[in-house]
Amino acid sequence: MSKCQGCGSVLQNENPNLDGFTKKIDNVLCERCFRIKNYNDYKKVIKTNNDFMPIIDNISKTDDLVVLVVDLFSIPASLNTIVDNLNNDILLVLTKRDIIPLSVYDERLIEYFDNLSNRIVDTVICSAKKNFHLDELMNKIFQYKKTNNVYVVGYTNAGKSTLINKILYNYTKMEPMITTSLLPSTTIDAITIKISDDLTLIDTPGLLEDGNILDYVDVNVLNRIVPKKEIKAITYQLKDKQCISVDNILLIENEDVNNITLFFSNSLNIERSFKNKDKSNLVLHRVEVKEREDIVISGLGFIKVMKHGIFNIYVLPGVLVYTRKSFI
Ligand SMILES: Nc1nc2c(ncn2[C@@H]2O[C@H](COP(=O)(O)OP(=O)(O)OP(=O)(O)O)[C@@H](O)[C@H]2O)c(=O)[nH]1
Ligand SMILES: [Mg+2]
């Protein structure tokens, strides 16, 4: 029984609709990984979280260090599903720093996670893409690991596999081999990678987040929603007769006058106009925002508001909208 080198699924040549399908059973990659790697051809797979919790349960029975990877652009509404079920020491890794404006202080980002869990032994801010702080990450992994095995866990799309590929590239003679992609559920099963005689990293499939906009748009829109470089935040003064639209996936209205700053991918079409836009495909959320809070549109980005206010947020059905303490 051999496993796909890219996603960890068991290779099989019987059912093209199931994970791990390959026409030739002695291939090292399944067909999906082969197509992602060679043609950038993504196929959405539908997964549930049923397979995720047993992995966390098994990790919690060990003494192994856990590296919890969190995407700074798309911080999940709750990390408790993961941290509360682990008895292990956790190294918190805040990745994709290259997306968040440089003007944001690292201290504020770290502070944001202060009360998450007393299992967290330390925090590293990094970017796999820009090779930022990876030496610090490796030093801390060696500092805190109690055994040779270190598990890399987190939500889907957090950047776990990209980080391990970068570690392979920087610190070993092996080729980066794990499949990565913009789409959720790229890694299907655990992938064990021996980095050195005293370090083995285990990549794991990510937890799915309910209400993430990436599950509700097609691949073309998704490609523009996911920022590829530092976000240039855009500030508007929003008056009562105006609204801001983001493609045809989000519309923001306010009953008062307020300054709002949008942290979204700059590839999206953001426009200010009068409140007569068609929003028949969108669902209304009435959101009260207090001072020093942001409005989060799960997977799409966040909005900083200048002062207390009540906003009408219209977004695609199913997408989670909530407020959180601001780190800006
Ligand atoms: N800008 C930026 N993008 C990153 C970084 N790390 C990962 N990404 C991108 O984030 C997306 C998801 O990366 P993956 O490594 O596949 O994420 P994952 O956590 O392994 O996801 P699953 O396997 O689904 O659990 C890809 O499009 C990566 O290119 C980073 O440091 N900066
Ligand atoms: Mg992965």
mmCIF file of N, CA and C and ligand atoms in Angstrom, residues 160-161 179 186-187 203-204, ligand 2:
data_model
loop_
_atom_site.group_PDB
_atom_site.id
_atom_site.type_symbol
_atom_site.label_atom_id
_atom_site.label_comp_id
_atom_site.label_asym_id
_atom_site.label_seq_id
_atom_site.Cartn_x
_atom_site.Cartn_y
_atom_site.Cartn_z
ATOM 1 N N LYS A 160 0.538 25.109 5.883
ATOM 2 C CA LYS A 160 1.345 24.074 6.557
ATOM 3 C C LYS A 160 2.304 23.390 5.580
ATOM 4 N N SER A 161 1.743 22.944 4.457
ATOM 5 C CA SER A 161 2.570 22.173 3.511
ATOM 6 C C SER A 161 3.618 23.071 2.854
ATOM 7 N N THR A 179 2.204 18.650 -2.186
ATOM 8 C CA THR A 179 1.335 19.471 -3.033
ATOM 9 C C THR A 179 0.723 20.599 -2.202
ATOM 10 N N THR A 186 -6.088 20.371 0.457
ATOM 11 C CA THR A 186 -5.068 19.890 -0.486
ATOM 12 C C THR A 186 -4.375 18.654 0.076
ATOM 13 N N THR A 187 -3.979 18.727 1.329
ATOM 14 C CA THR A 187 -3.387 17.544 1.970
ATOM 15 C C THR A 187 -4.525 16.657 2.456
ATOM 16 N N ASP A 203 3.180 16.367 8.342
ATOM 17 C CA ASP A 203 2.170 17.289 7.805
ATOM 18 C C ASP A 203 0.806 16.623 7.970
ATOM 19 N N THR A 204 -0.217 17.415 8.256
ATOM 20 C CA THR A 204 -1.555 16.835 8.466
ATOM 21 C C THR A 204 -2.588 17.595 7.634
HETATM 22 MG MG MG B 2 -1.381 20.881 3.082
#
